[in-house]
PDB file of C-alpha atoms in Angstrom:
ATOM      1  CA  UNK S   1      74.116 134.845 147.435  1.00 60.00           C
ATOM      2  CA  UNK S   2      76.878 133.708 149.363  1.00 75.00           C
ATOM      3  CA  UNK S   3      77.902 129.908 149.125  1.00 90.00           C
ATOM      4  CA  UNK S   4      78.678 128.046 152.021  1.00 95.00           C
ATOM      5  CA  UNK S   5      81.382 125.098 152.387  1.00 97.00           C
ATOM      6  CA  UNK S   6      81.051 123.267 155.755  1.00 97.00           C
ATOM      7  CA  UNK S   7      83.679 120.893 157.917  1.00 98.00           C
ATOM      8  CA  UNK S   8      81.592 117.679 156.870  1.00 98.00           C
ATOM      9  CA  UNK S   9      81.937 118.339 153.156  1.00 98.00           C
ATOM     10  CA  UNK S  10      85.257 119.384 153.342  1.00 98.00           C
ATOM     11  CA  UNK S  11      85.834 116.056 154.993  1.00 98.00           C
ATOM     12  CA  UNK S  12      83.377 113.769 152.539  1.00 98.00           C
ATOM     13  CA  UNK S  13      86.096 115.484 149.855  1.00 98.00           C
ATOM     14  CA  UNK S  14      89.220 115.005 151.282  1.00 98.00           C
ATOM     15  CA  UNK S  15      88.212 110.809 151.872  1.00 98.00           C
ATOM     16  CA  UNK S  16      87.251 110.460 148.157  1.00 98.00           C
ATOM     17  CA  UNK S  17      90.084 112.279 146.723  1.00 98.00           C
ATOM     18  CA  UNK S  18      92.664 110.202 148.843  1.00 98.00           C
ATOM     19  CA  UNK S  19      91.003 106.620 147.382  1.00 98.00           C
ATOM     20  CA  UNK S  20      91.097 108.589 144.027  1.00 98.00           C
ATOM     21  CA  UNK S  21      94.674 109.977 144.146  1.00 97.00           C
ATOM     22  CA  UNK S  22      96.097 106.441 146.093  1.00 98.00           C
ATOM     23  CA  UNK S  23      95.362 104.210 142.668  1.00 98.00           C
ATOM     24  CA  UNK S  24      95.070 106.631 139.967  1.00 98.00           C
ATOM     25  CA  UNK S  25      98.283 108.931 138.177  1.00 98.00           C
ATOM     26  CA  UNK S  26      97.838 111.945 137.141  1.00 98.00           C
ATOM     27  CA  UNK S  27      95.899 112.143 134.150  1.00 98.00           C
ATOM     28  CA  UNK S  28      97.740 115.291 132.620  1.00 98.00           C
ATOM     29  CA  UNK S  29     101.420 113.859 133.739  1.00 98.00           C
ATOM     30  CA  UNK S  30     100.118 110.392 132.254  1.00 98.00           C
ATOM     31  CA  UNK S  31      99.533 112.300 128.782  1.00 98.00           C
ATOM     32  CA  UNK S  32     103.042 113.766 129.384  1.00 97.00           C
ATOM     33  CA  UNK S  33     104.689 110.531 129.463  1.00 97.00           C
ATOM     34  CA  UNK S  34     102.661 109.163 126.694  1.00 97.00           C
ATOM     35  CA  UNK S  35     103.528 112.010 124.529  1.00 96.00           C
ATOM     36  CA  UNK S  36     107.138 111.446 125.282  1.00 95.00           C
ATOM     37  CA  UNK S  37     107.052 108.243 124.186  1.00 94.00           C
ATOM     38  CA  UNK S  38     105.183 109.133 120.320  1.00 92.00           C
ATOM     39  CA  UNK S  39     106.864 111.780 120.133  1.00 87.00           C
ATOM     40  CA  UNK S  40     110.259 110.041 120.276  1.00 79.00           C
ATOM     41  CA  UNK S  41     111.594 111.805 123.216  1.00 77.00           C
ATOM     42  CA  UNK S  42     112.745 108.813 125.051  1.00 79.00           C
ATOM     43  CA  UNK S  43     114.305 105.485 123.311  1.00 84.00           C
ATOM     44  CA  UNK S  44     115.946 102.049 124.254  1.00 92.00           C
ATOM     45  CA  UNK S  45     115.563 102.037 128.221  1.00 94.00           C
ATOM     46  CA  UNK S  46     114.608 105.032 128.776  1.00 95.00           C
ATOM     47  CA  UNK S  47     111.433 104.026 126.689  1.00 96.00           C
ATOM     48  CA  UNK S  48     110.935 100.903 128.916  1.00 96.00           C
ATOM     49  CA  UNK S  49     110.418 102.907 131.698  1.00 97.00           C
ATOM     50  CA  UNK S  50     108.105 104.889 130.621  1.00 97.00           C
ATOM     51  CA  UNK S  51     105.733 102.173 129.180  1.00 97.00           C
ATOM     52  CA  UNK S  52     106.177 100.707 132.937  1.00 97.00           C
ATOM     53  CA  UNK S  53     105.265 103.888 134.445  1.00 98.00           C
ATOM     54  CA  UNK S  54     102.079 103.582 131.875  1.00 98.00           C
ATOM     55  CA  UNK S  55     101.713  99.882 132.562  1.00 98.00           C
ATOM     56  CA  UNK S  56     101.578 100.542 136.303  1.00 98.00           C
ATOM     57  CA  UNK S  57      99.059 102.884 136.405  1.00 98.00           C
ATOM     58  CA  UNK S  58      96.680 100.889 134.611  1.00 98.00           C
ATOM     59  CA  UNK S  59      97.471  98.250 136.964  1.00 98.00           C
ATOM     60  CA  UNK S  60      96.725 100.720 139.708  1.00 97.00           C
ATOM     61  CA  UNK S  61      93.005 101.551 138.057  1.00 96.00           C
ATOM     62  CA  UNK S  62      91.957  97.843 137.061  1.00 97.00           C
ATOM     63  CA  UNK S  63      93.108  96.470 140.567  1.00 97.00           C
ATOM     64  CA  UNK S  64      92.316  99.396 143.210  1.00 96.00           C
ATOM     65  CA  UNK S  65      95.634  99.092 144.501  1.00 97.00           C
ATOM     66  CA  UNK S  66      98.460 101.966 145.235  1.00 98.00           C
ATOM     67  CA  UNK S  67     100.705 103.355 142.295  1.00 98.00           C
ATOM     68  CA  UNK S  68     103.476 103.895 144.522  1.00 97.00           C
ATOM     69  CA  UNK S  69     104.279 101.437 147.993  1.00 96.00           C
ATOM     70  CA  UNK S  70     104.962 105.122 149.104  1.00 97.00           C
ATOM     71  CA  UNK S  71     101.528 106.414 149.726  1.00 97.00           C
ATOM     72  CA  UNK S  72     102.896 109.153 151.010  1.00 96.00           C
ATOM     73  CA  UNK S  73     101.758 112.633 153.684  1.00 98.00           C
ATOM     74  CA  UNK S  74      98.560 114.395 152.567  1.00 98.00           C
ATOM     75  CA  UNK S  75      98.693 117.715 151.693  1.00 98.00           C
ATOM     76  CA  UNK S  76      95.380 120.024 151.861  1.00 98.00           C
ATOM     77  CA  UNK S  77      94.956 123.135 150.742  1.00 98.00           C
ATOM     78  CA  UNK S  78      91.303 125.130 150.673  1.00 98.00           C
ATOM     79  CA  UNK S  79      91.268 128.037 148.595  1.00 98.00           C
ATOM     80  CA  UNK S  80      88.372 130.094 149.688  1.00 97.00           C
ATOM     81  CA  UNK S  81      86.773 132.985 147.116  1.00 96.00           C
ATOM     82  CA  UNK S  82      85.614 136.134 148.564  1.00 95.00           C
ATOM     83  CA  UNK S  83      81.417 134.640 147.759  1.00 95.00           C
ATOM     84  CA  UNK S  84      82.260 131.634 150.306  1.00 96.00           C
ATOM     85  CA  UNK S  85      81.393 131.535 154.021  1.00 96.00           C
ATOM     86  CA  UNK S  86      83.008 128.559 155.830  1.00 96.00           C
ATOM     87  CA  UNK S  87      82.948 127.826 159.605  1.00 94.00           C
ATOM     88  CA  UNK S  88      85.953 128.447 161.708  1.00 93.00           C
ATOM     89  CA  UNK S  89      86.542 124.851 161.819  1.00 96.00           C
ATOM     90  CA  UNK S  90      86.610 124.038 158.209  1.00 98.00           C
ATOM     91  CA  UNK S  91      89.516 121.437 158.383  1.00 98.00           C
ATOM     92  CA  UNK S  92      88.421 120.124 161.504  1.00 98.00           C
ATOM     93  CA  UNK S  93      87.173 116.677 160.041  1.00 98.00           C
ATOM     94  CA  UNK S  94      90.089 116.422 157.390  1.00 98.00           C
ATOM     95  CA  UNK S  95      92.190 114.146 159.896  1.00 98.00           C
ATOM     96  CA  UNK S  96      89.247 111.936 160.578  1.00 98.00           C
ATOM     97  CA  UNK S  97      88.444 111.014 156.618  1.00 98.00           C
ATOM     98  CA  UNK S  98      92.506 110.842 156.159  1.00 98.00           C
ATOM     99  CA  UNK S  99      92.401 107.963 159.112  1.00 98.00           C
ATOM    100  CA  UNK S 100      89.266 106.597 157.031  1.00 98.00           C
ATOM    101  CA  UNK S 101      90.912 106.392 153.272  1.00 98.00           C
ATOM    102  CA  UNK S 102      93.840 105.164 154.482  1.00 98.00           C
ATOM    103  CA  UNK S 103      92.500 102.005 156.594  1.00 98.00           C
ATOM    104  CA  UNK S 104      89.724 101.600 154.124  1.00 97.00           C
ATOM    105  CA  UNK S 105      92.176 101.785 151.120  1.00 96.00           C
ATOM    106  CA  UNK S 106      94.912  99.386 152.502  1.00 96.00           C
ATOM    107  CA  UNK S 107      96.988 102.424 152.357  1.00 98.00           C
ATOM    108  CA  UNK S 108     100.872 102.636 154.272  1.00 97.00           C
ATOM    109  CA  UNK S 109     101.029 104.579 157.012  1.00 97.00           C
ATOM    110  CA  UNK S 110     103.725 107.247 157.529  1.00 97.00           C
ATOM    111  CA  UNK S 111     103.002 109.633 159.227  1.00 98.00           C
ATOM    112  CA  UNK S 112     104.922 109.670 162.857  1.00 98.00           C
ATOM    113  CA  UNK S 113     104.138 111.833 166.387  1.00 98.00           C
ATOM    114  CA  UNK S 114     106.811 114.096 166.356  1.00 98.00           C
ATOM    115  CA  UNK S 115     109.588 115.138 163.910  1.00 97.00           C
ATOM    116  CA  UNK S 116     111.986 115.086 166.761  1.00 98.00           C
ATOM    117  CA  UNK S 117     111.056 113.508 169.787  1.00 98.00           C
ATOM    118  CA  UNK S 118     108.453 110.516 168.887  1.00 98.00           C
ATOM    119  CA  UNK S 119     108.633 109.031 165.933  1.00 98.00           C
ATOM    120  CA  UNK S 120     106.072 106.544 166.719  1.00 98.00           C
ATOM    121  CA  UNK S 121     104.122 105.762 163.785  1.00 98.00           C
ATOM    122  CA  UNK S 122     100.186 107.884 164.357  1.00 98.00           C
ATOM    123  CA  UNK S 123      98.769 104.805 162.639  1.00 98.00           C
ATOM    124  CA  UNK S 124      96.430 106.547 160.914  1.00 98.00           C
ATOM    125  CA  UNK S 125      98.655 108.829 158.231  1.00 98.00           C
ATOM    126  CA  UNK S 126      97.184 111.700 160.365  1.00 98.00           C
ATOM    127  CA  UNK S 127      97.601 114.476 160.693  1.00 98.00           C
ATOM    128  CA  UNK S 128      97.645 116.032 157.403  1.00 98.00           C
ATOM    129  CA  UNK S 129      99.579 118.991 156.620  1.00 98.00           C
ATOM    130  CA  UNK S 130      96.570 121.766 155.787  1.00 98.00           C
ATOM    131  CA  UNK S 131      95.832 125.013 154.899  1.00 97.00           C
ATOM    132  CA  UNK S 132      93.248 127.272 154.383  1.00 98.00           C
ATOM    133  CA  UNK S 133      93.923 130.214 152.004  1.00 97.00           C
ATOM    134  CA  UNK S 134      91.962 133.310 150.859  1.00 96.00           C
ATOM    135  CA  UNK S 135      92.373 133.846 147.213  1.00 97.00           C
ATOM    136  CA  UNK S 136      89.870 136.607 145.367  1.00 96.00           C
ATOM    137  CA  UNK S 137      89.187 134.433 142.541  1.00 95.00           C
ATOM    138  CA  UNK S 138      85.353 133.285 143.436  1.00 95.00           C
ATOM    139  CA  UNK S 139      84.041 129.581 144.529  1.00 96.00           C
ATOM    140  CA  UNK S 140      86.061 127.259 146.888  1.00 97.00           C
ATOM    141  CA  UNK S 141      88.685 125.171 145.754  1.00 97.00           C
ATOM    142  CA  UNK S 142      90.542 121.896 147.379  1.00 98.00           C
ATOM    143  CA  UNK S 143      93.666 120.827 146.454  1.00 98.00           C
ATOM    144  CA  UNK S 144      94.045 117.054 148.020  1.00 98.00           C
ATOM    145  CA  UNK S 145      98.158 115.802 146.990  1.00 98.00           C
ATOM    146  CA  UNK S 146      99.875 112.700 148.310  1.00 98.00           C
ATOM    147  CA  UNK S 147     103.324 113.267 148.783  1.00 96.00           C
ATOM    148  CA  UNK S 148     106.045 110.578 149.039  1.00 95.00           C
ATOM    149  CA  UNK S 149     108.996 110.800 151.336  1.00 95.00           C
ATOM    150  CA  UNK S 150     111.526 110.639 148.193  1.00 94.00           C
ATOM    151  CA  UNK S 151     110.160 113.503 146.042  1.00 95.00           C
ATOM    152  CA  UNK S 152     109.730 115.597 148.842  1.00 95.00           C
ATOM    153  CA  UNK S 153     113.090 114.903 150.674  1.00 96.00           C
ATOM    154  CA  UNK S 154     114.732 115.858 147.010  1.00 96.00           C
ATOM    155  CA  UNK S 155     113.329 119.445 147.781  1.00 96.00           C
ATOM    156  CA  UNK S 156     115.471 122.914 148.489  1.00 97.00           C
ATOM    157  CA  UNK S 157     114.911 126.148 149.643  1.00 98.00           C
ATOM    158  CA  UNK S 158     118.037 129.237 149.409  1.00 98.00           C
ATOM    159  CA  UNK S 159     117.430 132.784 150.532  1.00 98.00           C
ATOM    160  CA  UNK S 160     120.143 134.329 147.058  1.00 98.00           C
ATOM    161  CA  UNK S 161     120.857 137.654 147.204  1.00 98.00           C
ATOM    162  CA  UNK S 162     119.346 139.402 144.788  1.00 98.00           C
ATOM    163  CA  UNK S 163     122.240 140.114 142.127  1.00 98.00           C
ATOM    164  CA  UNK S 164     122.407 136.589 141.739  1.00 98.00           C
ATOM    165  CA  UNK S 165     118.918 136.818 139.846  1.00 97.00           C
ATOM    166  CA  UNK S 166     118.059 134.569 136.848  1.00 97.00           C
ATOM    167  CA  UNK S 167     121.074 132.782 136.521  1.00 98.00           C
ATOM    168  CA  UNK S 168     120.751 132.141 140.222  1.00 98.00           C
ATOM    169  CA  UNK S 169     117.679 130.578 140.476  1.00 98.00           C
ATOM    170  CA  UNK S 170     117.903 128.294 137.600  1.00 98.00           C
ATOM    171  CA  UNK S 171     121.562 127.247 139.310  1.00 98.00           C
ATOM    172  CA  UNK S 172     119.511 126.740 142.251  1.00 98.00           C
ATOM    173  CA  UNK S 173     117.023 124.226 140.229  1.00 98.00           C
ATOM    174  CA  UNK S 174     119.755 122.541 138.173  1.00 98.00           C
ATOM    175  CA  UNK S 175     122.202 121.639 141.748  1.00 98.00           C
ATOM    176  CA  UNK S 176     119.060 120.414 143.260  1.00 98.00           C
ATOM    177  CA  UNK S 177     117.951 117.988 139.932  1.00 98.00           C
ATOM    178  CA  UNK S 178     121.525 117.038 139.738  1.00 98.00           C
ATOM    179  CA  UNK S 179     122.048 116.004 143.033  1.00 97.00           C
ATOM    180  CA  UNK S 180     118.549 114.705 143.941  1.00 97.00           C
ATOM    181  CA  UNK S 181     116.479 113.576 141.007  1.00 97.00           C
ATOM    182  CA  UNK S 182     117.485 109.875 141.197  1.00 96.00           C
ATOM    183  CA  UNK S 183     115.516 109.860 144.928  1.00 96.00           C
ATOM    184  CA  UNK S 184     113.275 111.687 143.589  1.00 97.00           C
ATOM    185  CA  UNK S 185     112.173 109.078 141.076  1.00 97.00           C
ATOM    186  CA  UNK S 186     112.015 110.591 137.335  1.00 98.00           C
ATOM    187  CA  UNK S 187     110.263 112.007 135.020  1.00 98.00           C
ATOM    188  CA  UNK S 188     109.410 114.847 137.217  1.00 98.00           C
ATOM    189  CA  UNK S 189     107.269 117.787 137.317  1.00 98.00           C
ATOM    190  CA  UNK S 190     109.787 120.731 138.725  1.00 98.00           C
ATOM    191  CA  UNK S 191     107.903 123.080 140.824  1.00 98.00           C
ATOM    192  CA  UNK S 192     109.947 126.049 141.568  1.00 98.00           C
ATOM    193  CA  UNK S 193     108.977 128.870 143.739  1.00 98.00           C
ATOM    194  CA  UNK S 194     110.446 132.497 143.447  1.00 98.00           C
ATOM    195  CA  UNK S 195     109.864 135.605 145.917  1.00 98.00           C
ATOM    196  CA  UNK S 196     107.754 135.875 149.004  1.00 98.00           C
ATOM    197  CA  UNK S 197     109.976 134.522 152.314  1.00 98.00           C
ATOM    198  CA  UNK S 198     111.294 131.858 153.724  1.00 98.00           C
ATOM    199  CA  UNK S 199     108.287 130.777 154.997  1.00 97.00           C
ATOM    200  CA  UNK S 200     105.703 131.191 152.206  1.00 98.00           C
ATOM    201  CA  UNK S 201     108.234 130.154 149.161  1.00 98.00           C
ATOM    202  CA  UNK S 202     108.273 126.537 149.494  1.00 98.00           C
ATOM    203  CA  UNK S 203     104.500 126.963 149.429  1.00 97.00           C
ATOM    204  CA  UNK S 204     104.789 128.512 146.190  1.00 98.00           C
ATOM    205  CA  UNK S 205     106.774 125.652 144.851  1.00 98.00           C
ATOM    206  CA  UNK S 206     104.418 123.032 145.879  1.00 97.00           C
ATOM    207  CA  UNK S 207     101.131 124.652 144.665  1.00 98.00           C
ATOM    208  CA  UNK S 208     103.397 125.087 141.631  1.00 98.00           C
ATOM    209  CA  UNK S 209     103.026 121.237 140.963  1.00 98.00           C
ATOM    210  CA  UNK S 210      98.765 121.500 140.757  1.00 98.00           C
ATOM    211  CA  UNK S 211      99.152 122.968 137.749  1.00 97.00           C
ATOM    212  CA  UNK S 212      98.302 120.623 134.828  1.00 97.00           C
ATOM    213  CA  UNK S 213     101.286 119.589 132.712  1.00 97.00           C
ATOM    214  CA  UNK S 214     101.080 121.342 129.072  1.00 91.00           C
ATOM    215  CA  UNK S 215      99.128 124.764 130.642  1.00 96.00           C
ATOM    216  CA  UNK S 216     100.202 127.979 129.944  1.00 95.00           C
ATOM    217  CA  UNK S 217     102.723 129.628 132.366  1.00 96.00           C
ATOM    218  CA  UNK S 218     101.031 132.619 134.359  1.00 92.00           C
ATOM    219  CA  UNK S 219     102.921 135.405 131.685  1.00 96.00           C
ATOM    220  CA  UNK S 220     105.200 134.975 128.266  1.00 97.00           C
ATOM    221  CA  UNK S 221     107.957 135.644 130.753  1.00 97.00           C
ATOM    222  CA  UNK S 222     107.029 132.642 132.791  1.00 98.00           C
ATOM    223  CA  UNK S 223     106.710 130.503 129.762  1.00 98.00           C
ATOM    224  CA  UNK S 224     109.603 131.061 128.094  1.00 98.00           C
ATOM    225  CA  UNK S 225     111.795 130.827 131.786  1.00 98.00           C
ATOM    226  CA  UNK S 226     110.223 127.222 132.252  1.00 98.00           C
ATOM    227  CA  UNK S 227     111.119 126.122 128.481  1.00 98.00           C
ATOM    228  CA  UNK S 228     114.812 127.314 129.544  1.00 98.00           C
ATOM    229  CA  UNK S 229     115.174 125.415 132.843  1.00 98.00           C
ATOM    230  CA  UNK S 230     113.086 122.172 131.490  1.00 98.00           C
ATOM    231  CA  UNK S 231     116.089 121.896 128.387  1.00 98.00           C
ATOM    232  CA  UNK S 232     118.386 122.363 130.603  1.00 98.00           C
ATOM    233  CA  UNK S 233     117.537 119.753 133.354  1.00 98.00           C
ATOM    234  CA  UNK S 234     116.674 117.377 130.042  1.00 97.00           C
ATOM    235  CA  UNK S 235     120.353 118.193 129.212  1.00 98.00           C
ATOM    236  CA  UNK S 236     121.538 116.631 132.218  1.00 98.00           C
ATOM    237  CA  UNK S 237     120.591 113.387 130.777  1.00 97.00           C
ATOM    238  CA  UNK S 238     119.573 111.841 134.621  1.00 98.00           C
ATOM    239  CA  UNK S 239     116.825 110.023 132.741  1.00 97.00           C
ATOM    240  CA  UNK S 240     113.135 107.938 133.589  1.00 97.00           C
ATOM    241  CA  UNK S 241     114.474 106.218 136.591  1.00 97.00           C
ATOM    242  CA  UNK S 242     118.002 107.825 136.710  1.00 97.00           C
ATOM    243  CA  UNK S 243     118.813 105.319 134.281  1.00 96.00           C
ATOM    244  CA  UNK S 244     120.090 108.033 131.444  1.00 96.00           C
ATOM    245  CA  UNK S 245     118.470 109.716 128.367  1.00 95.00           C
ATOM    246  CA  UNK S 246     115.526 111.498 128.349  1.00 94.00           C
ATOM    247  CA  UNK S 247     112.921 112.773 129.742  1.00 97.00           C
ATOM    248  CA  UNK S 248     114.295 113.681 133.260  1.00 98.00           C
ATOM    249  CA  UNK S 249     111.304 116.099 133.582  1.00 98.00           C
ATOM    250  CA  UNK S 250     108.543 116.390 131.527  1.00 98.00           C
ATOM    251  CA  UNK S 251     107.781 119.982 132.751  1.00 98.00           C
ATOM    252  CA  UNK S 252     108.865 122.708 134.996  1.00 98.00           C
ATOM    253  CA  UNK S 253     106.206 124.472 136.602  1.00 98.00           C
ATOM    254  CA  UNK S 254     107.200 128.418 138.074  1.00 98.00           C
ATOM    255  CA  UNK S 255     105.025 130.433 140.073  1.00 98.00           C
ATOM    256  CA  UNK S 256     106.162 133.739 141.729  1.00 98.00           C
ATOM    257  CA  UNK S 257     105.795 136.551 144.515  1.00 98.00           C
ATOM    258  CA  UNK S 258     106.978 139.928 145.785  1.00 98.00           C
ATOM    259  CA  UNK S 259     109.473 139.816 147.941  1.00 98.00           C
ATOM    260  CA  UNK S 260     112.016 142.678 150.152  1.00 98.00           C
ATOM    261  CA  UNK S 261     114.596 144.355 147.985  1.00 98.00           C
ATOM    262  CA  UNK S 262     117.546 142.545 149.668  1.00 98.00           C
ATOM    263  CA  UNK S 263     116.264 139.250 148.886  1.00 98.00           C
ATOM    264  CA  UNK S 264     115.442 136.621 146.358  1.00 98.00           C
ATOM    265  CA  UNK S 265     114.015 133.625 148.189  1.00 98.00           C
ATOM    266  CA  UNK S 266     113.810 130.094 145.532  1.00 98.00           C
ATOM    267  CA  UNK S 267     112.165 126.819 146.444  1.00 98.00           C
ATOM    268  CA  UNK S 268     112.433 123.825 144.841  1.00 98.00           C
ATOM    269  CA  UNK S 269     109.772 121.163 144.694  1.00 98.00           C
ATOM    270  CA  UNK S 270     109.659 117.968 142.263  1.00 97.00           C
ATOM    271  CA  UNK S 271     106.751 115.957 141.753  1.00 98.00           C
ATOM    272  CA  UNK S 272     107.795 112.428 141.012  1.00 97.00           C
ATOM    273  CA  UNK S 273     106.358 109.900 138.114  1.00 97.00           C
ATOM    274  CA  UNK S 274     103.393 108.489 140.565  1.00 97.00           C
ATOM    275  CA  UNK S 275     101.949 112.740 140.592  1.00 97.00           C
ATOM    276  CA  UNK S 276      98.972 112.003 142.985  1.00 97.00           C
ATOM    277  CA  UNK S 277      96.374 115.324 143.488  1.00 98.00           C
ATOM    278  CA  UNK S 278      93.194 116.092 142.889  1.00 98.00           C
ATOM    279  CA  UNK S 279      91.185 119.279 142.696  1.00 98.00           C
ATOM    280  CA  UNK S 280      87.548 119.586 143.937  1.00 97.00           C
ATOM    281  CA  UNK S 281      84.956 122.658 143.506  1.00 97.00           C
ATOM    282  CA  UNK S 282      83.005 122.652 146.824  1.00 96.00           C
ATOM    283  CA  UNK S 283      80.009 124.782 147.311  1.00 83.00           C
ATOM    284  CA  UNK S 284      78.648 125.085 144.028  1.00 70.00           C
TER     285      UNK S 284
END
């Protein structure tokens, strides 16, 4: 029997998971900085930062109010299975409960007209930046992320040619931590998209960053590529807050694509210490 996911409860979804994701960090990057700090990863003041980052978000939760001043664009993505049957205007009341959450919430607006021509605050944080995508795995799936302007501004995207391989791309990830991690407000989660092109691999780098901290990479490969790059971004010793030692990520997150022979397109994408997304099964 085929399930069916409509506008209205894509909507209802999309309001609770912004007042969710506004106040609340990650749970799975919260663990991550916890673990850092029993684990001894991180001393002197690289340790105080992380017990703010932890003292902050419990601050968020007990209050109701915003982890970050920065509450950032909201990203949607559905993810529909092949068993789901959704209207053609599935996203059509995701601006609408965006407008909602963020008046309701006592959330910043910052979301203006036009890139280049009006940038006239909408006053509402709408429109949202959504996507609907077809995916074989069964069930429907929304991804809700608030993004802040200083993670997202620290991201990159180079078309290498393909003989640069490996050693390219984790060039590509260590020039963009190096040169943008202190906007992009550390510990991060480094997601890094490889193959597809131009236009689809920064979407590979950003869906990256749904994936829980401490889950298994998508192959051995994968896994022991991310443990690479993550020790050497540590080694840079940028620091919680820029502010030196370690961690400067707590994980590196790759996901991958074909792509033409002649190419070898690599995004970068860093989540920053106030990670804000949610995941929602609809339709069940």
């Amino acid at each position: 029997m085929e399930r069916v996911v409509t506008a209205e409860a894509v909507g209802d979804a999309v309001y609770e998971a912004i007042r969710e994701c506004a106040v609340t960090l990650r749970p799975d990057y919260r663990a991550s900085v916890q673990d850092a700090l029993d684990m001894g990863a991180a001393e002197g003041r690289a340790a105080s930062v992380l017990q703010d980052i932890l003292r902050n978000a419990d601050i968020g939760v007990q209050s109701d109010v915003p982890i970050c001043q920065d509450t950032g664009s909201v990203w949607v993505c559905l993810e529909v299975g092949p068993d789901v049957m959704i209207p053609g205007d599935v996203l059509s009341c995701v601006d609408d409960a965006v407008a909602r959450a963020y008046e309701q919430g006592g959330l910043r607006m910052s979301i203006v007209r036009d890139a280049l021509f009006n940038r006239e605050n909408t006053k509402t944080n709408a429109p949202a930046f959504s996507e609907v995508r077809l995916v074989d795995e069964s069930g429907c799936r929304l991804h809700v992320m608030l993004k802040g302007g200083g993670s997202d501004n620290a991201s990159r995207l180079v078309m290498l040619p393909p003989g640069e391989g490996r050693d390219g791309v984790i060039r590509v990830v260590l020039d963009a931590v190096r040169e943008k991690a202190a906007n992009a407000c550390p510990p991060l989660v480094v997601g890094v998209g490889v193959g597809g092109t131009f236009d689809k691999v920064a979407g590979l780098s950003k869906r990256a960053l749904l994936r829980p901290v401490g889950s298994p990479a998508e192959s051995l490969e994968a896994a022991g590529f991310e443990r690479e790059v993550l020790q050497a971004v540590n080694d840079l010793g940028i620091g919680p807050a820029a502010l030196g030692g370690n961690p400067t990520a707590v994980a590196v997150h790759l996901k991958t694509a074909p792509c033409h022979i002649a190419a070898l397109p690599v995004a970068v994408n860093m989540g920053c210490c106030a990670m804000r997304s949610k995941t929602v099964e609809l339709g069940s």
